[in-house]
Amino acid sequence: AGRDAKHCSKACRQAHWRFYRHRGPVVDRGATALRVAYADPPYPGKAGLYRGHRDYGGEVDHRDLIARLATYDGWALSTSSEGLLLVLPIVAELGLAGVRVASWHRGERKVPSGSPWVGWEPVVYRGARRVDDAGVSDAFDFVARPRLSDPERVIGAKPAAFCFWLFRLLGARPGDTFADMFPGSGGVSRAWGHYVASRVDGATRPRGT
């Protein structure tokens, strides 16, 4: 490859295109900058899956985590359907208003199981501002596949399409401050960087989307 090449191979170029093609239009109306945060921690009872990760810290204290998330203008927390039974009582206990539950339909993972395959994940969230994008739904249907081209990939890493949906769900805009509380592979922060860099006037969709 030449010195000015952006990608090391055709596979790398294709992976880059797949990562960003779902970003959608980003609208910047000069609103006051807000603070938004996202947490994708090991789900309750699943921390052991991440023992080899450099940031491993054992089981997550979800009460402390949700209390910290609540200090932001808008926030979101990914969890499992089982974990939702733990998370929602904490939200009620802390008296948090305006909290909703969205769903990501990620597709079934057909592995040996004595119970129905789980094909969705809940996202507990509080929007940062009113969403003026009529195309945003609190149900997102996207079948995820492992990012095998990402050397930093971890179990449960979220695809870019999910990230762009999440940012729009929160009403996040260029100029906002974004905190990824469990960086993992770093994919969410990369998606945020691309999201805010792709600002448009609301009438023009970024090329390639």
PDB file of C-alpha atoms in Angstrom:
ATOM      1  CA  ALA A   1       0.000   0.000   0.000  1.00  0.00           C
ATOM      2  CA  GLY A   2       1.094   3.554  -0.652  1.00  0.00           C
ATOM      3  CA  ARG A   3       2.143   5.866   2.159  1.00  0.00           C
ATOM      4  CA  ASP A   4      -1.058   7.857   1.801  1.00  0.00           C
ATOM      5  CA  ALA A   5      -3.310   4.786   1.909  1.00  0.00           C
ATOM      6  CA  LYS A   6      -6.086   5.022   4.490  1.00  0.00           C
ATOM      7  CA  HIS A   7      -6.646   1.261   4.673  1.00  0.00           C
ATOM      8  CA  CYS A   8      -4.200  -1.616   4.722  1.00  0.00           C
ATOM      9  CA  SER A   9      -6.320  -3.924   2.552  1.00  0.00           C
ATOM     10  CA  LYS A  10      -9.617  -4.382   0.762  1.00  0.00           C
ATOM     11  CA  ALA A  11     -11.027  -6.203   3.802  1.00  0.00           C
ATOM     12  CA  CYS A  12     -10.035  -3.294   6.044  1.00  0.00           C
ATOM     13  CA  ARG A  13     -11.655  -0.778   3.677  1.00  0.00           C
ATOM     14  CA  GLN A  14     -14.878  -2.815   3.593  1.00  0.00           C
ATOM     15  CA  ALA A  15     -14.911  -3.123   7.385  1.00  0.00           C
ATOM     16  CA  HIS A  16     -14.532   0.673   7.678  1.00  0.00           C
ATOM     17  CA  TRP A  17     -17.448   1.217   5.304  1.00  0.00           C
ATOM     18  CA  ARG A  18     -19.678  -1.254   7.190  1.00  0.00           C
ATOM     19  CA  PHE A  19     -18.835   0.401  10.509  1.00  0.00           C
ATOM     20  CA  TYR A  20     -19.930   3.883   9.453  1.00  0.00           C
ATOM     21  CA  ARG A  21     -22.663   3.358   6.853  1.00  0.00           C
ATOM     22  CA  HIS A  22     -25.501   3.521   9.403  1.00  0.00           C
ATOM     23  CA  ARG A  23     -24.614   6.849  10.970  1.00  0.00           C
ATOM     24  CA  GLY A  24     -27.546   8.725   9.405  1.00  0.00           C
ATOM     25  CA  PRO A  25     -27.944  12.507   9.268  1.00  0.00           C
ATOM     26  CA  VAL A  26     -26.646  14.572  12.163  1.00  0.00           C
ATOM     27  CA  VAL A  27     -28.390  17.850  12.809  1.00  0.00           C
ATOM     28  CA  ASP A  28     -26.610  20.776  14.433  1.00  0.00           C
ATOM     29  CA  ARG A  29     -28.998  23.602  15.329  1.00  0.00           C
ATOM     30  CA  GLY A  30     -26.627  25.469  17.621  1.00  0.00           C
ATOM     31  CA  ALA A  31     -28.295  24.245  20.813  1.00  0.00           C
ATOM     32  CA  THR A  32     -26.660  24.508  24.211  1.00  0.00           C
ATOM     33  CA  ALA A  33     -24.046  21.796  24.674  1.00  0.00           C
ATOM     34  CA  LEU A  34     -25.111  19.034  27.052  1.00  0.00           C
ATOM     35  CA  ARG A  35     -23.389  16.125  28.783  1.00  0.00           C
ATOM     36  CA  VAL A  36     -24.360  12.622  27.695  1.00  0.00           C
ATOM     37  CA  ALA A  37     -23.057   9.253  28.832  1.00  0.00           C
ATOM     38  CA  TYR A  38     -23.334   5.599  27.907  1.00  0.00           C
ATOM     39  CA  ALA A  39     -22.506   2.543  29.974  1.00  0.00           C
ATOM     40  CA  ASP A  40     -22.164  -0.954  28.562  1.00  0.00           C
ATOM     41  CA  PRO A  41     -20.847  -2.839  31.612  1.00  0.00           C
ATOM     42  CA  PRO A  42     -20.581  -6.583  32.067  1.00  0.00           C
ATOM     43  CA  TYR A  43     -24.176  -7.635  32.551  1.00  0.00           C
ATOM     44  CA  PRO A  44     -25.193  -8.821  36.027  1.00  0.00           C
ATOM     45  CA  GLY A  45     -23.654 -12.221  36.745  1.00  0.00           C
ATOM     46  CA  LYS A  46     -21.498 -12.144  33.585  1.00  0.00           C
ATOM     47  CA  ALA A  47     -18.403 -10.283  34.796  1.00  0.00           C
ATOM     48  CA  GLY A  48     -16.355 -13.485  34.693  1.00  0.00           C
ATOM     49  CA  LEU A  49     -16.445 -13.399  30.895  1.00  0.00           C
ATOM     50  CA  TYR A  50     -14.094 -10.399  31.010  1.00  0.00           C
ATOM     51  CA  ARG A  51     -11.420 -11.640  33.400  1.00  0.00           C
ATOM     52  CA  GLY A  52      -8.749 -11.269  30.750  1.00  0.00           C
ATOM     53  CA  HIS A  53      -9.605  -7.653  29.888  1.00  0.00           C
ATOM     54  CA  ARG A  54      -7.238  -4.942  31.102  1.00  0.00           C
ATOM     55  CA  ASP A  55     -10.105  -3.030  32.742  1.00  0.00           C
ATOM     56  CA  TYR A  56     -11.635  -6.006  34.523  1.00  0.00           C
ATOM     57  CA  GLY A  57     -12.893  -5.079  37.980  1.00  0.00           C
ATOM     58  CA  GLY A  58     -15.282  -7.860  38.945  1.00  0.00           C
ATOM     59  CA  GLU A  59     -19.038  -7.537  39.311  1.00  0.00           C
ATOM     60  CA  VAL A  60     -20.377  -4.058  38.633  1.00  0.00           C
ATOM     61  CA  ASP A  61     -22.188  -2.130  41.363  1.00  0.00           C
ATOM     62  CA  HIS A  62     -25.185  -1.118  39.258  1.00  0.00           C
ATOM     63  CA  ARG A  63     -26.641   1.136  41.938  1.00  0.00           C
ATOM     64  CA  ASP A  64     -23.475   3.215  42.015  1.00  0.00           C
ATOM     65  CA  LEU A  65     -23.250   3.160  38.222  1.00  0.00           C
ATOM     66  CA  ILE A  66     -26.827   4.372  37.706  1.00  0.00           C
ATOM     67  CA  ALA A  67     -26.341   7.091  40.328  1.00  0.00           C
ATOM     68  CA  ARG A  68     -23.306   8.333  38.383  1.00  0.00           C
ATOM     69  CA  LEU A  69     -25.156   8.166  35.075  1.00  0.00           C
ATOM     70  CA  ALA A  70     -27.961  10.257  36.569  1.00  0.00           C
ATOM     71  CA  THR A  71     -25.564  13.196  36.979  1.00  0.00           C
ATOM     72  CA  TYR A  72     -25.539  13.607  33.163  1.00  0.00           C
ATOM     73  CA  ASP A  73     -28.124  15.469  31.090  1.00  0.00           C
ATOM     74  CA  GLY A  74     -28.823  12.315  29.122  1.00  0.00           C
ATOM     75  CA  TRP A  75     -27.637   8.751  29.548  1.00  0.00           C
ATOM     76  CA  ALA A  76     -28.140   5.157  28.491  1.00  0.00           C
ATOM     77  CA  LEU A  77     -27.328   1.789  30.015  1.00  0.00           C
ATOM     78  CA  SER A  78     -27.236  -1.519  28.163  1.00  0.00           C
ATOM     79  CA  THR A  79     -28.170  -4.644  30.066  1.00  0.00           C
ATOM     80  CA  SER A  80     -29.714  -8.064  29.553  1.00  0.00           C
ATOM     81  CA  SER A  81     -33.351  -9.077  29.877  1.00  0.00           C
ATOM     82  CA  GLU A  82     -32.458 -10.747  33.185  1.00  0.00           C
ATOM     83  CA  GLY A  83     -30.464  -7.710  34.306  1.00  0.00           C
ATOM     84  CA  LEU A  84     -33.471  -5.473  33.676  1.00  0.00           C
ATOM     85  CA  LEU A  85     -35.077  -6.985  36.780  1.00  0.00           C
ATOM     86  CA  LEU A  86     -32.186  -5.553  38.810  1.00  0.00           C
ATOM     87  CA  VAL A  87     -31.834  -2.224  37.021  1.00  0.00           C
ATOM     88  CA  LEU A  88     -35.423  -0.948  37.064  1.00  0.00           C
ATOM     89  CA  PRO A  89     -35.910  -1.277  40.849  1.00  0.00           C
ATOM     90  CA  ILE A  90     -32.718   0.775  41.297  1.00  0.00           C
ATOM     91  CA  VAL A  91     -34.076   3.458  38.966  1.00  0.00           C
ATOM     92  CA  ALA A  92     -37.284   3.559  41.028  1.00  0.00           C
ATOM     93  CA  GLU A  93     -35.354   3.600  44.323  1.00  0.00           C
ATOM     94  CA  LEU A  94     -33.276   6.578  43.179  1.00  0.00           C
ATOM     95  CA  GLY A  95     -36.434   8.387  42.089  1.00  0.00           C
ATOM     96  CA  LEU A  96     -35.174   9.070  38.567  1.00  0.00           C
ATOM     97  CA  ALA A  97     -37.750  10.722  36.312  1.00  0.00           C
ATOM     98  CA  GLY A  98     -38.052  10.498  32.549  1.00  0.00           C
ATOM     99  CA  VAL A  99     -36.349   7.101  32.299  1.00  0.00           C
ATOM    100  CA  ARG A 100     -37.522   4.763  29.552  1.00  0.00           C
ATOM    101  CA  VAL A 101     -36.625   1.332  28.191  1.00  0.00           C
ATOM    102  CA  ALA A 102     -35.750   0.858  24.518  1.00  0.00           C
ATOM    103  CA  SER A 103     -35.037  -2.445  22.811  1.00  0.00           C
ATOM    104  CA  TRP A 104     -32.357  -3.576  20.408  1.00  0.00           C
ATOM    105  CA  HIS A 105     -33.447  -6.595  18.381  1.00  0.00           C
ATOM    106  CA  ARG A 106     -30.028  -8.032  17.648  1.00  0.00           C
ATOM    107  CA  GLY A 107     -31.104 -11.413  16.294  1.00  0.00           C
ATOM    108  CA  GLU A 108     -30.972 -14.855  17.815  1.00  0.00           C
ATOM    109  CA  ARG A 109     -27.705 -16.505  18.771  1.00  0.00           C
ATOM    110  CA  LYS A 110     -28.462 -20.148  18.211  1.00  0.00           C
ATOM    111  CA  VAL A 111     -26.503 -22.025  20.840  1.00  0.00           C
ATOM    112  CA  PRO A 112     -27.520 -25.043  22.926  1.00  0.00           C
ATOM    113  CA  SER A 113     -30.071 -23.786  25.449  1.00  0.00           C
ATOM    114  CA  GLY A 114     -32.824 -25.128  27.649  1.00  0.00           C
ATOM    115  CA  SER A 115     -34.789 -21.898  27.285  1.00  0.00           C
ATOM    116  CA  PRO A 116     -35.884 -19.721  24.343  1.00  0.00           C
ATOM    117  CA  TRP A 117     -33.053 -17.981  22.497  1.00  0.00           C
ATOM    118  CA  VAL A 118     -32.691 -14.350  23.471  1.00  0.00           C
ATOM    119  CA  GLY A 119     -32.930 -12.104  20.425  1.00  0.00           C
ATOM    120  CA  TRP A 120     -33.064  -8.669  22.047  1.00  0.00           C
ATOM    121  CA  GLU A 121     -31.375  -6.452  24.616  1.00  0.00           C
ATOM    122  CA  PRO A 122     -32.908  -3.636  26.670  1.00  0.00           C
ATOM    123  CA  VAL A 123     -31.437  -0.144  26.788  1.00  0.00           C
ATOM    124  CA  VAL A 124     -32.462   1.895  29.820  1.00  0.00           C
ATOM    125  CA  TYR A 125     -32.133   5.576  28.968  1.00  0.00           C
ATOM    126  CA  ARG A 126     -33.034   9.173  29.677  1.00  0.00           C
ATOM    127  CA  GLY A 127     -32.939  11.518  26.701  1.00  0.00           C
ATOM    128  CA  ALA A 128     -30.726  14.586  26.851  1.00  0.00           C
ATOM    129  CA  ARG A 129     -33.185  16.759  24.921  1.00  0.00           C
ATOM    130  CA  ARG A 130     -36.326  16.571  22.842  1.00  0.00           C
ATOM    131  CA  VAL A 131     -35.705  14.522  19.711  1.00  0.00           C
ATOM    132  CA  ASP A 132     -36.628  16.357  16.500  1.00  0.00           C
ATOM    133  CA  ASP A 133     -35.851  13.391  14.268  1.00  0.00           C
ATOM    134  CA  ALA A 134     -39.079  11.641  13.254  1.00  0.00           C
ATOM    135  CA  GLY A 135     -37.091   8.624  12.086  1.00  0.00           C
ATOM    136  CA  VAL A 136     -36.011   7.581  15.586  1.00  0.00           C
ATOM    137  CA  SER A 137     -37.829   4.697  17.269  1.00  0.00           C
ATOM    138  CA  ASP A 138     -37.229   3.155  20.673  1.00  0.00           C
ATOM    139  CA  ALA A 139     -37.062  -0.247  18.973  1.00  0.00           C
ATOM    140  CA  PHE A 140     -33.998  -0.902  16.808  1.00  0.00           C
ATOM    141  CA  ASP A 141     -33.755  -3.943  14.545  1.00  0.00           C
ATOM    142  CA  PHE A 142     -30.221  -4.782  13.461  1.00  0.00           C
ATOM    143  CA  VAL A 143     -28.580  -8.203  13.357  1.00  0.00           C
ATOM    144  CA  ALA A 144     -25.090  -7.862  14.818  1.00  0.00           C
ATOM    145  CA  ARG A 145     -22.054  -9.861  13.782  1.00  0.00           C
ATOM    146  CA  PRO A 146     -18.685  -9.951  15.563  1.00  0.00           C
ATOM    147  CA  ARG A 147     -16.192  -7.333  14.323  1.00  0.00           C
ATOM    148  CA  LEU A 148     -13.512  -9.882  13.542  1.00  0.00           C
ATOM    149  CA  SER A 149     -11.360  -7.220  11.863  1.00  0.00           C
ATOM    150  CA  ASP A 150     -11.098  -5.292  15.164  1.00  0.00           C
ATOM    151  CA  PRO A 151      -8.078  -6.454  17.206  1.00  0.00           C
ATOM    152  CA  GLU A 152      -9.544  -4.784  20.320  1.00  0.00           C
ATOM    153  CA  ARG A 153     -12.904  -6.531  20.021  1.00  0.00           C
ATOM    154  CA  VAL A 154     -14.453  -7.762  23.268  1.00  0.00           C
ATOM    155  CA  ILE A 155     -17.484  -9.913  24.004  1.00  0.00           C
ATOM    156  CA  GLY A 156     -20.651  -7.901  23.580  1.00  0.00           C
ATOM    157  CA  ALA A 157     -19.020  -5.021  21.667  1.00  0.00           C
ATOM    158  CA  LYS A 158     -21.771  -2.919  20.118  1.00  0.00           C
ATOM    159  CA  PRO A 159     -21.876  -2.362  16.343  1.00  0.00           C
ATOM    160  CA  ALA A 160     -21.656   1.164  14.979  1.00  0.00           C
ATOM    161  CA  ALA A 161     -25.253   1.010  13.728  1.00  0.00           C
ATOM    162  CA  PHE A 162     -26.370   0.526  17.327  1.00  0.00           C
ATOM    163  CA  CYS A 163     -24.215   3.460  18.475  1.00  0.00           C
ATOM    164  CA  PHE A 164     -25.647   5.868  15.899  1.00  0.00           C
ATOM    165  CA  TRP A 165     -29.185   4.806  16.853  1.00  0.00           C
ATOM    166  CA  LEU A 166     -28.307   5.340  20.525  1.00  0.00           C
ATOM    167  CA  PHE A 167     -26.942   8.858  19.932  1.00  0.00           C
ATOM    168  CA  ARG A 168     -30.098   9.828  18.049  1.00  0.00           C
ATOM    169  CA  LEU A 169     -32.297   8.220  20.723  1.00  0.00           C
ATOM    170  CA  LEU A 170     -30.635  10.445  23.331  1.00  0.00           C
ATOM    171  CA  GLY A 171     -31.021  13.529  21.156  1.00  0.00           C
ATOM    172  CA  ALA A 172     -27.245  13.981  21.208  1.00  0.00           C
ATOM    173  CA  ARG A 173     -25.774  16.618  18.912  1.00  0.00           C
ATOM    174  CA  PRO A 174     -22.385  17.898  17.807  1.00  0.00           C
ATOM    175  CA  GLY A 175     -20.963  20.025  20.593  1.00  0.00           C
ATOM    176  CA  ASP A 176     -22.250  17.772  23.371  1.00  0.00           C
ATOM    177  CA  THR A 177     -19.774  16.095  25.705  1.00  0.00           C
ATOM    178  CA  PHE A 178     -19.885  12.300  25.512  1.00  0.00           C
ATOM    179  CA  ALA A 179     -18.605   9.898  28.176  1.00  0.00           C
ATOM    180  CA  ASP A 180     -18.172   6.187  27.444  1.00  0.00           C
ATOM    181  CA  MET A 181     -18.041   4.728  30.947  1.00  0.00           C
ATOM    182  CA  PHE A 182     -16.948   1.243  29.855  1.00  0.00           C
ATOM    183  CA  PRO A 183     -14.735   1.790  26.779  1.00  0.00           C
ATOM    184  CA  GLY A 184     -14.074  -1.903  26.111  1.00  0.00           C
ATOM    185  CA  SER A 185     -12.927  -2.042  22.496  1.00  0.00           C
ATOM    186  CA  GLY A 186     -13.241   1.727  22.050  1.00  0.00           C
ATOM    187  CA  GLY A 187     -15.780   1.281  19.251  1.00  0.00           C
ATOM    188  CA  VAL A 188     -18.471   3.461  20.847  1.00  0.00           C
ATOM    189  CA  SER A 189     -16.111   6.418  21.237  1.00  0.00           C
ATOM    190  CA  ARG A 190     -14.949   6.004  17.630  1.00  0.00           C
ATOM    191  CA  ALA A 191     -18.571   6.007  16.489  1.00  0.00           C
ATOM    192  CA  TRP A 192     -19.221   9.179  18.499  1.00  0.00           C
ATOM    193  CA  GLY A 193     -16.256  10.901  16.897  1.00  0.00           C
ATOM    194  CA  HIS A 194     -17.584  10.076  13.453  1.00  0.00           C
ATOM    195  CA  TYR A 195     -21.125  11.054  14.421  1.00  0.00           C
ATOM    196  CA  VAL A 196     -20.180  14.575  15.472  1.00  0.00           C
ATOM    197  CA  ALA A 197     -17.754  15.023  12.566  1.00  0.00           C
ATOM    198  CA  SER A 198     -20.528  14.250  10.089  1.00  0.00           C
ATOM    199  CA  ARG A 199     -22.726  17.232  10.996  1.00  0.00           C
ATOM    200  CA  VAL A 200     -25.044  18.464   8.261  1.00  0.00           C
ATOM    201  CA  ASP A 201     -27.744  21.102   7.973  1.00  0.00           C
ATOM    202  CA  GLY A 202     -30.601  18.626   8.308  1.00  0.00           C
ATOM    203  CA  ALA A 203     -31.367  18.515   4.584  1.00  0.00           C
ATOM    204  CA  THR A 204     -28.245  16.836   3.283  1.00  0.00           C
ATOM    205  CA  ARG A 205     -27.342  13.269   4.166  1.00  0.00           C
ATOM    206  CA  PRO A 206     -23.589  12.561   4.475  1.00  0.00           C
ATOM    207  CA  ARG A 207     -22.141  10.943   1.383  1.00  0.00           C
ATOM    208  CA  GLY A 208     -22.045   7.157   1.560  1.00  0.00           C
ATOM    209  CA  THR A 209     -25.036   6.711   3.910  1.00  0.00           C
TER     210      THR A 209
END
